Every structure is written in C-alpha cells, then in structure tokens.
Short mmCIF file of C-alpha atoms and ligand atoms in Angstrom, two decimals:
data_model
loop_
_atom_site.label_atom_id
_atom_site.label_comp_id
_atom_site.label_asym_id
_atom_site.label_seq_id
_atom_site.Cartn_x
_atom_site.Cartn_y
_atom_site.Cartn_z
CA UNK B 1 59.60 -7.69 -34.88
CA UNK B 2 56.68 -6.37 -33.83
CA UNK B 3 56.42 -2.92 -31.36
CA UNK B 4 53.68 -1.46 -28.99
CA UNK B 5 54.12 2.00 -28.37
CA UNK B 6 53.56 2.96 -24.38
CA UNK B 7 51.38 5.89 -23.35
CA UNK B 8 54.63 8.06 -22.65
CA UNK B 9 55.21 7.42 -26.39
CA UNK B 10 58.00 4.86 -25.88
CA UNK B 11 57.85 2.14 -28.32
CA UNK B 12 58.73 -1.33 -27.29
CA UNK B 13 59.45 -4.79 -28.97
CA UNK B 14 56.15 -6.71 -28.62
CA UNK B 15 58.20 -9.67 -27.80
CA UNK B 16 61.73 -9.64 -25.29
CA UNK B 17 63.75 -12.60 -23.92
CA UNK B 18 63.69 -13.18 -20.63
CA UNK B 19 66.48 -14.00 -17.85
CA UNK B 20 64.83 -15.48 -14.56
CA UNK B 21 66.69 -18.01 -13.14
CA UNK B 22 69.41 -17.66 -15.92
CA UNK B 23 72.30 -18.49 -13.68
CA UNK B 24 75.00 -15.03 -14.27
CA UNK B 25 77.56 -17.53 -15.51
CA UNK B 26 75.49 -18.42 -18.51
CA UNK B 27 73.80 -15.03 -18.64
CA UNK B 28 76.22 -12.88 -20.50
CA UNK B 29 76.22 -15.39 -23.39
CA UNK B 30 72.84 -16.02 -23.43
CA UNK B 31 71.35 -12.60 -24.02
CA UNK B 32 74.21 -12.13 -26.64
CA UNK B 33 73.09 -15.14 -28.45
CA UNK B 34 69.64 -13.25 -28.33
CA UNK B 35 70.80 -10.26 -29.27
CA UNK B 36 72.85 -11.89 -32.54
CA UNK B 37 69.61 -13.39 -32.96
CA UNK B 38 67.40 -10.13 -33.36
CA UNK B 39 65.89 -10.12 -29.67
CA UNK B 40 66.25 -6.02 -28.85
CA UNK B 41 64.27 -6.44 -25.36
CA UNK B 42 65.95 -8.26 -22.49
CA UNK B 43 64.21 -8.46 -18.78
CA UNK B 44 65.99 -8.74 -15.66
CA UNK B 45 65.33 -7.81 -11.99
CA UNK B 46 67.41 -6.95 -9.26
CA UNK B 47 66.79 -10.23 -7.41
CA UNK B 48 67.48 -12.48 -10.50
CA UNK B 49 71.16 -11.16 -9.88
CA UNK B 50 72.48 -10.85 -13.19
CA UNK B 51 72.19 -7.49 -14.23
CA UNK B 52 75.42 -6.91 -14.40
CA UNK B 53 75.57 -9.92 -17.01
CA UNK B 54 72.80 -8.94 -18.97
CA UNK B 55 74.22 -4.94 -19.27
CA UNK B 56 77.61 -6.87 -20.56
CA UNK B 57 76.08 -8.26 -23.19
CA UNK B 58 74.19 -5.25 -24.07
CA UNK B 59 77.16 -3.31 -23.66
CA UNK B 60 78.98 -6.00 -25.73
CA UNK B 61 76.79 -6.23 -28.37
CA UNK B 62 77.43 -4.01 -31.17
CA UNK B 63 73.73 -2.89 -31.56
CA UNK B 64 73.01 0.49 -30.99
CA UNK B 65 72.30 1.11 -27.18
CA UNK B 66 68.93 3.11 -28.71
CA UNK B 67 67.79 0.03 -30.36
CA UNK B 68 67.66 -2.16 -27.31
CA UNK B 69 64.87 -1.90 -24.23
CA UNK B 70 66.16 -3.29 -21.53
CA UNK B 71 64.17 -3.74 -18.19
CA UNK B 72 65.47 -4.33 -14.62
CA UNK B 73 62.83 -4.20 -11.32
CA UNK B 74 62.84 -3.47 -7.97
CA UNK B 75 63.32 -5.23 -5.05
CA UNK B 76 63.25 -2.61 -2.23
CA UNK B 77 60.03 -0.89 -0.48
CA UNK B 78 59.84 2.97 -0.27
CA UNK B 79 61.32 6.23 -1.33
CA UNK B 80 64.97 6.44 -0.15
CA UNK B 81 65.95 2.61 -0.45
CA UNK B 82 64.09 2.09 -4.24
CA UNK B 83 65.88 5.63 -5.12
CA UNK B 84 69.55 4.10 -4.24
CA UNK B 85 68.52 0.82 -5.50
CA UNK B 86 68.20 2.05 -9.38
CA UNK B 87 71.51 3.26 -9.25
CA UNK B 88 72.75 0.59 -7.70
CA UNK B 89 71.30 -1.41 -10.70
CA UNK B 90 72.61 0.86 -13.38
CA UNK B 91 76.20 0.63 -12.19
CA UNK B 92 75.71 -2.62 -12.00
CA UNK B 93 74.80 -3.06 -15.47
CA UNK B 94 76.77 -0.11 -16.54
CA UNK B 95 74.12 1.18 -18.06
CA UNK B 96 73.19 5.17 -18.53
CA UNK B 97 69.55 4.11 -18.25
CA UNK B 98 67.08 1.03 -18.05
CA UNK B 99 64.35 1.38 -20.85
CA UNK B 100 62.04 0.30 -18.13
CA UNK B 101 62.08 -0.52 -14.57
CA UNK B 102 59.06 -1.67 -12.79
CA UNK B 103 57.99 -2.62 -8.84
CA UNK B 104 58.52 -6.15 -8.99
CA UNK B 105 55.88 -7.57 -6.38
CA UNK B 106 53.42 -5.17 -4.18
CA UNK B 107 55.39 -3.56 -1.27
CA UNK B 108 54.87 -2.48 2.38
CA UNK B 109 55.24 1.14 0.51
CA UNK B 110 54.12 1.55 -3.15
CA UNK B 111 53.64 5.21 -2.75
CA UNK B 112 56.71 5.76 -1.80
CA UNK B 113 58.73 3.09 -3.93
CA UNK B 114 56.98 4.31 -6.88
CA UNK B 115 57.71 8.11 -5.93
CA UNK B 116 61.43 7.20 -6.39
CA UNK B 117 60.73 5.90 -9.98
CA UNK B 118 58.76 8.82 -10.85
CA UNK B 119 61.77 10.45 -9.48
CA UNK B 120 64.60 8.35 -11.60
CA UNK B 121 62.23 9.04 -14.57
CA UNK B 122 62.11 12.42 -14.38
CA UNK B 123 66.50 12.41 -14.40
CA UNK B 124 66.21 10.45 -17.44
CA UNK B 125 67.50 7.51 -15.60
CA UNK B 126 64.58 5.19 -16.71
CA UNK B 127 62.61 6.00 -20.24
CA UNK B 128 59.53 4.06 -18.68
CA UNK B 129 58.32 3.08 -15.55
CA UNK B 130 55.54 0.55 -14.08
CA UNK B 131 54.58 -2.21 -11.85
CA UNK B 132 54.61 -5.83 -11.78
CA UNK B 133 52.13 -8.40 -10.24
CA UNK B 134 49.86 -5.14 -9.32
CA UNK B 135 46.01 -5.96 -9.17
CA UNK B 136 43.64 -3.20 -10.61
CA UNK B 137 43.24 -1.45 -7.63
CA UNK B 138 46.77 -1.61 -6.81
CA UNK B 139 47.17 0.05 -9.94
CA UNK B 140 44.19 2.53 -9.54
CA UNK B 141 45.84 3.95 -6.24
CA UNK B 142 49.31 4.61 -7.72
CA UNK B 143 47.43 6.56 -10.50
CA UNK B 144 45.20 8.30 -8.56
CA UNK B 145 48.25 10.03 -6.87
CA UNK B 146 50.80 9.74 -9.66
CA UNK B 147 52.69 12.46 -11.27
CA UNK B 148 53.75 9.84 -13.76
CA UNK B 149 51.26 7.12 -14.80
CA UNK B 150 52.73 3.91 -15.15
CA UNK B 151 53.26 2.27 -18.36
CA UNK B 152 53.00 -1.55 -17.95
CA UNK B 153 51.70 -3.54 -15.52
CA UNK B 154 53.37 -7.11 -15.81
CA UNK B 155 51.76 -9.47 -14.30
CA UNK B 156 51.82 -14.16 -14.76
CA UNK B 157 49.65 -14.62 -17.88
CA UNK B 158 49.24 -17.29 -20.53
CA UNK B 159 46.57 -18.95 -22.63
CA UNK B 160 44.96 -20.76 -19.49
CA UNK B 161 45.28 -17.50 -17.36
CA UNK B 162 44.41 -14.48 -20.53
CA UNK B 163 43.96 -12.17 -17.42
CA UNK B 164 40.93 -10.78 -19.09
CA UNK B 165 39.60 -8.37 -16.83
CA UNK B 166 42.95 -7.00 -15.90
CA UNK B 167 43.47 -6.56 -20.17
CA UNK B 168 40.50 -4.72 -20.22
CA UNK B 169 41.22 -2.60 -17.14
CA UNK B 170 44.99 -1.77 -18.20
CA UNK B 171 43.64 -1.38 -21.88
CA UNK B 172 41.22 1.56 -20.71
CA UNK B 173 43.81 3.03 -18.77
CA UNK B 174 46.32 3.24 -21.60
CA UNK B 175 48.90 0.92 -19.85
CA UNK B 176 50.64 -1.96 -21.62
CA UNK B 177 49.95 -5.56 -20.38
CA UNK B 178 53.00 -7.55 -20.02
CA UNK B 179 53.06 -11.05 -19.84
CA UNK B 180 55.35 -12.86 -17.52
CA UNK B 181 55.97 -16.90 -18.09
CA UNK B 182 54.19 -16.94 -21.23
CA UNK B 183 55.09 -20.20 -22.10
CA UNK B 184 53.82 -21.38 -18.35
CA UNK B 185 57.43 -21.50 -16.90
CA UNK B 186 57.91 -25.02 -18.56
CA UNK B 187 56.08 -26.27 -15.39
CA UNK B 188 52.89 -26.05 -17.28
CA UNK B 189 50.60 -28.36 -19.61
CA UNK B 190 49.98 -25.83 -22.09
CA UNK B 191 52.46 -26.32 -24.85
CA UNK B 192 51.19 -30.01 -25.13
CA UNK B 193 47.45 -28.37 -25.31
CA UNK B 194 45.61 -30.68 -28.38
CA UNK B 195 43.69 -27.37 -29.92
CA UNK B 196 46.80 -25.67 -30.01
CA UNK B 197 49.04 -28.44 -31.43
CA UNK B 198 46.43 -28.23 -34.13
CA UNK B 199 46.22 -24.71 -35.05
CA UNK B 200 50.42 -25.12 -35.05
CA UNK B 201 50.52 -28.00 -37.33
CA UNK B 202 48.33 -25.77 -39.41
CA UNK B 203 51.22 -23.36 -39.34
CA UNK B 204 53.88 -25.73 -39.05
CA UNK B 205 54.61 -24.13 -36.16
CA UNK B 206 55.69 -24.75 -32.67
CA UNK B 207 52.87 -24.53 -29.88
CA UNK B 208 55.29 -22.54 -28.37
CA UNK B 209 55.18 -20.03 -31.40
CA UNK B 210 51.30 -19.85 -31.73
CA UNK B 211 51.47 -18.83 -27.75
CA UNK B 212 53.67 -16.08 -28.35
CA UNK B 213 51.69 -15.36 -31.34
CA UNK B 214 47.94 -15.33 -29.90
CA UNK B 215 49.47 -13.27 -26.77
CA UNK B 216 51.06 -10.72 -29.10
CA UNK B 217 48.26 -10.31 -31.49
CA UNK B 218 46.23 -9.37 -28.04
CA UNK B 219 48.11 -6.57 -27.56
CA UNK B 220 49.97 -8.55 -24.43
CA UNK B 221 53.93 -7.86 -24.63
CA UNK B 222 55.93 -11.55 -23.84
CA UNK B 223 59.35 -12.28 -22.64
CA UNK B 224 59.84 -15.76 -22.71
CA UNK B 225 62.91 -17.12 -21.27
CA UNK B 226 65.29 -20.41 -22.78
CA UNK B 227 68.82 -21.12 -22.36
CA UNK B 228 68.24 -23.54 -25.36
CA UNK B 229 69.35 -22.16 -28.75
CA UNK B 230 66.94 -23.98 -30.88
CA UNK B 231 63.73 -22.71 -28.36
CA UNK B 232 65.68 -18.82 -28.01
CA UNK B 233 65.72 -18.93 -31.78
CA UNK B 234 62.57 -20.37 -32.27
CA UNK B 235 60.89 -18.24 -29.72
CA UNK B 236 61.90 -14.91 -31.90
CA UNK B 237 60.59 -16.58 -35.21
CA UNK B 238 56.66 -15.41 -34.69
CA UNK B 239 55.73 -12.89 -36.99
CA UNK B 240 55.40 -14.13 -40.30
CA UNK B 241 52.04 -15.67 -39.66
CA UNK B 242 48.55 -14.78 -38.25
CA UNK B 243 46.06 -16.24 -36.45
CA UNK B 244 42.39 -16.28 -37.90
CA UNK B 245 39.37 -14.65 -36.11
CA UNK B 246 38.39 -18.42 -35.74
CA UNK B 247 41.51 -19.95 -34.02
CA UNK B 248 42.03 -16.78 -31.56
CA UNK B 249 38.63 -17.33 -30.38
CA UNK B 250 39.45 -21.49 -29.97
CA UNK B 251 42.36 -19.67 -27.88
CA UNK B 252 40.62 -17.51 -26.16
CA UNK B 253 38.33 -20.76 -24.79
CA UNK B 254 40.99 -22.20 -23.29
CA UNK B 255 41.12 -19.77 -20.44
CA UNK B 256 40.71 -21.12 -17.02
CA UNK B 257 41.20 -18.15 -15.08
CA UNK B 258 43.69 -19.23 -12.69
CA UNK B 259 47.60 -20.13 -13.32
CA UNK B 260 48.34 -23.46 -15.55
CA UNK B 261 50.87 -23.97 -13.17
CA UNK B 262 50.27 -25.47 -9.65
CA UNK B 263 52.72 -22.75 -7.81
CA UNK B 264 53.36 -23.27 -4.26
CA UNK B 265 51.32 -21.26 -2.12
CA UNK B 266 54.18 -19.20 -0.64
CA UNK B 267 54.18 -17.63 -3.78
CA UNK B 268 51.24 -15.41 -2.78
CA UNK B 269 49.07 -14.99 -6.12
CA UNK B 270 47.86 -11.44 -6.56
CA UNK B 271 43.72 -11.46 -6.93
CA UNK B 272 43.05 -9.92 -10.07
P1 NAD V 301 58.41 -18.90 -19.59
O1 NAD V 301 56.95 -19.03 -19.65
O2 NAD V 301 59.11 -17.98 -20.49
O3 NAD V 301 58.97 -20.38 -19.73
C1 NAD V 301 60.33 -20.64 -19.81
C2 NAD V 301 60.53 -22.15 -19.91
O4 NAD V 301 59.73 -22.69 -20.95
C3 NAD V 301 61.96 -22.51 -20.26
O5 NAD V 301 62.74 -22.61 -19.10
C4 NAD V 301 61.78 -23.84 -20.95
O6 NAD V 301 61.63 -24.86 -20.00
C5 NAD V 301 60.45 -23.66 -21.65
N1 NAD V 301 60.56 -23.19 -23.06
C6 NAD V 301 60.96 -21.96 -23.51
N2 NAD V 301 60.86 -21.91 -24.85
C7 NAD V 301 60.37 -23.10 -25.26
C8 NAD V 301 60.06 -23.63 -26.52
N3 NAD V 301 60.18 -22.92 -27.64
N4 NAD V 301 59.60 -24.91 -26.56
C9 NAD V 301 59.44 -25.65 -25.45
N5 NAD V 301 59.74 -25.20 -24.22
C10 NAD V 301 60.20 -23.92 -24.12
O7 NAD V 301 58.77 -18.62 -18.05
P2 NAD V 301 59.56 -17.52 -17.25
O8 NAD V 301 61.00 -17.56 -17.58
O9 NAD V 301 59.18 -17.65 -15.83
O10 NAD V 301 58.92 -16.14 -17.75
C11 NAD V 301 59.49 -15.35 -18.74
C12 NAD V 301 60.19 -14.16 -18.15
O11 NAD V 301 59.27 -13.34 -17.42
C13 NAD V 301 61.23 -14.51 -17.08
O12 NAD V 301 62.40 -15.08 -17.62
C14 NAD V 301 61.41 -13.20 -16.40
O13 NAD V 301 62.24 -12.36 -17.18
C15 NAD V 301 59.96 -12.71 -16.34
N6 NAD V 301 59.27 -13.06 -15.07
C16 NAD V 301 58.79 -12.07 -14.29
C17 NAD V 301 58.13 -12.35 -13.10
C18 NAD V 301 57.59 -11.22 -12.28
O14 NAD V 301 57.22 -11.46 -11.12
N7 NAD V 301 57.53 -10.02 -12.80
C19 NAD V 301 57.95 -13.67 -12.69
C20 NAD V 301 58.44 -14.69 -13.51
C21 NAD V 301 59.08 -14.38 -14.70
#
C-alpha cells in the first residue's frame, strides 16, 4: 500500500474502498471483506446511511483502530447543525474519531459548517478535515479565513476528467486531491478505453488497475467502490507495477475535461 502524508502530517493510504450506494445490509460485510483484504481506508458520508455499518466492521475487524482512516462527510449547512451532526456520526459508527471528515457538497454556509470542523478537530474528534466537490475559489475563501487549512479537497475525477488545474491549484496549496468515482461510477466508457486496454495487457493488468495506478502515481488519492469480490480484490492489487514516463503521458491525453459520465443535470457540476 501506498501512503500520502497530508499537510497536518497525517498519513493516508493512497488508495481506500469506497461505500456509496452500498446498501447498509451488505455494508458491514463488505468493508470487512476489504479490510481482510488489506484495504485500511474506508469512505462513507452521512447521507450514504451506513455509517453505522461501516464503524461495525471497523470495530469488528481485528486491525488496530490506528491503522485504519476512515472518512465520513457532512450533510448539514452551518455552525451549530454540522457541530451536532459529527457526533451524531460518531455514535453512529461508534467511533472515538473519523480520520477525516469533509463538507460533502458546497453549502448555503461554508464558513460556518467548516468552523464546526475546525472546531471537532481541535477536540480530537476528527484527525483531518476538508471539503468535497469545492472549486478553487471555494477553497481559497475557506483558507483565507481558516484557523485550520483543509487537507483534501475531493472532488469527481478520472482519466477523462484529470482535473488538472484544480491538481495544480490544491498541489500549491499543500492539500491532497482526492478522487471520487475513479473508475467513472461504472456508468462510464473508460475501462473499455483501447490505449488503456493496451498499456494493461502490457501489465497483464486490469484497465481498472492501470486507472487506479496512473491516478495514484499523480499524487491523486482513490476510493473506488465494488460489492464484487473479484473487482474489491482486484482493485487493492496496484502497486507492484509502474507506469513509464511514456504511457502516463498516453494517459494524460486522454483527458477531456469534463465528466466521462453523462450525469443528469440535477446533479449540479461544480466549475472547476
Ligand atoms: P467508482 O468510480 O469507484 O466506480 C464503482 C463502480 O465501478 C462499481 O459499482 C462497479 O460497477 C465498477 N467497478 C469497480 N471496480 C471494478 C473493476 N475492477 N472492474 C470493472 N468494474 C469495476 O464510483 P463511485 O463508487 O461513485 O466512487 C468511489 C467512491 O467515491 C464512492 O463509493 C464514495 O465513497 C465516493 N464518492 C464521493 C462523492 C462525493 O460527492 N464526495 C461522490 C461519489 C462517490
């Protein structure tokens, strides 16, 4: 496993298993298969509504609470709500502390909802704290007020959406860039792409793997999510090989700027 260290000095598995839409019957047993598999970073949110099933299996697992990261988000907007809402979530998951817990989407209040993380951090409720879907100057007017800068900005990114200015502009700011649906949600083309079913034939890989692989050796944390055991296992298995100079730049071609997956426009894409 591969780790990234975050500017609070934090370190964090490069690559975590991810739990939207993971049904909380099948969640428990899922993230303990992951864990028995040698996942030690597991992502949930408040709204996916299994935190209590993914602290269970934490809980449950036998691994040393310290050796696990384990991220929940917010749902709420503003001080007082966000503040009650983290412990909601960590009795919930019966948890002492998340690893990391981040502002899910923008809110009507991300002074204030941010405030209450920087607040939960400084209790040593959360070891790490950050945003989600934040564009960079959603980002640069949390830090210009913070007391805390935030750690990792996690926002939808894959090999036909690198997010390349948002890497740079997180990268000079010293905060991690985490991807979200790395593997396009399984509602994208991408892991049928023809240069990278080369490169993982090469490798005698999946495309899947070389994905995960090109995003980590970016410096881009991933979480991909799979309730298959042959995918969860397979998904883990993606750092005994390296990419060339050569095939990260075919990689890096393939960016379209935009999301490889046509999302409905409800969904409200942040500008980056
Ligand atoms: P993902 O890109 O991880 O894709 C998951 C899907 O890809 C699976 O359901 C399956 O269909 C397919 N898949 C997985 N492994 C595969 C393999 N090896 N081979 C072939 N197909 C495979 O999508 P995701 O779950 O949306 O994103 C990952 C995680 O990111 C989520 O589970 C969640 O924890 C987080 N997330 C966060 C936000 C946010 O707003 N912050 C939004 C979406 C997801």
């Amino acid at each position: 496993m591969g780790y990234f260290e975050l500017n609070n000095g934090v370190k964090v598995p490069a690559l975590g298993f991810g739990t939207y839409q993971m049904p909380p019957a099948i969640t428990e047993e899922n993230v303990a298969k992951a864990i028995n598999l040698g996942y030690r970073s597991i992502d949930t949110a408040q709204n996916y509504g299994n935190e209590a099933e993914v602290g269970a299996a934490v809980n449950g697992s036998g691994v040393s609470r310290d050796d696990l990261f384990v991220t929940s988000k917010t749902q709420t907007s503003g001080y007082k709500t966000t503040l009650r809402g983290i412990d909601e979530s960590l009795r919930s998951a019966q948890l002492d502390y998340f690893d990391l817990m981040i502002i899910h989407w923008p809110t009507i209040d991300n002074s204030g909802t941010y405030k209450a993380l920087e607040e939960a951090y400084q209790a040593g409720k959360l070891r790490a704290i950050g945003v989600s879907n934040f564009n960079s100057s959603k980002v640069q007017k949390l830090i210009d007020r913070a007391e805390v800068k935030p750690m990792i900005d996690q926002i939808e990114t894959d090999v036909y959406w690198q997010q390349n200015k948002m890497h740079k502009f997180l990268n000079q700011n010293n905060i991690l860039h985490e991807s979200w649906a790395p593997l396009g949600e399984g509602l994208s083309p991408v892991l049928s792409e023809p240069a990278i079913i080369r490169i993982a034939e090469k490798y005698q890989k999946s495309t899947a793997q070389v994905i995960l692989r090109f995003l980590t050796q970016q410096h881009i944390m991933v979480i991909p999510k799979s309730t298959n055991p042959v995918h969860i296992a397979e998904n883990l298995n993606v750092f005994d090989f390296k990419l060339t100079d050569d095939e990260l730049d075919i990689i890096k071609s393939l960016d379209q700027g935009h999301s490889g997956v046509n999302w409905p426009s409800s969904m409200g894409q942040e500008a980056y």
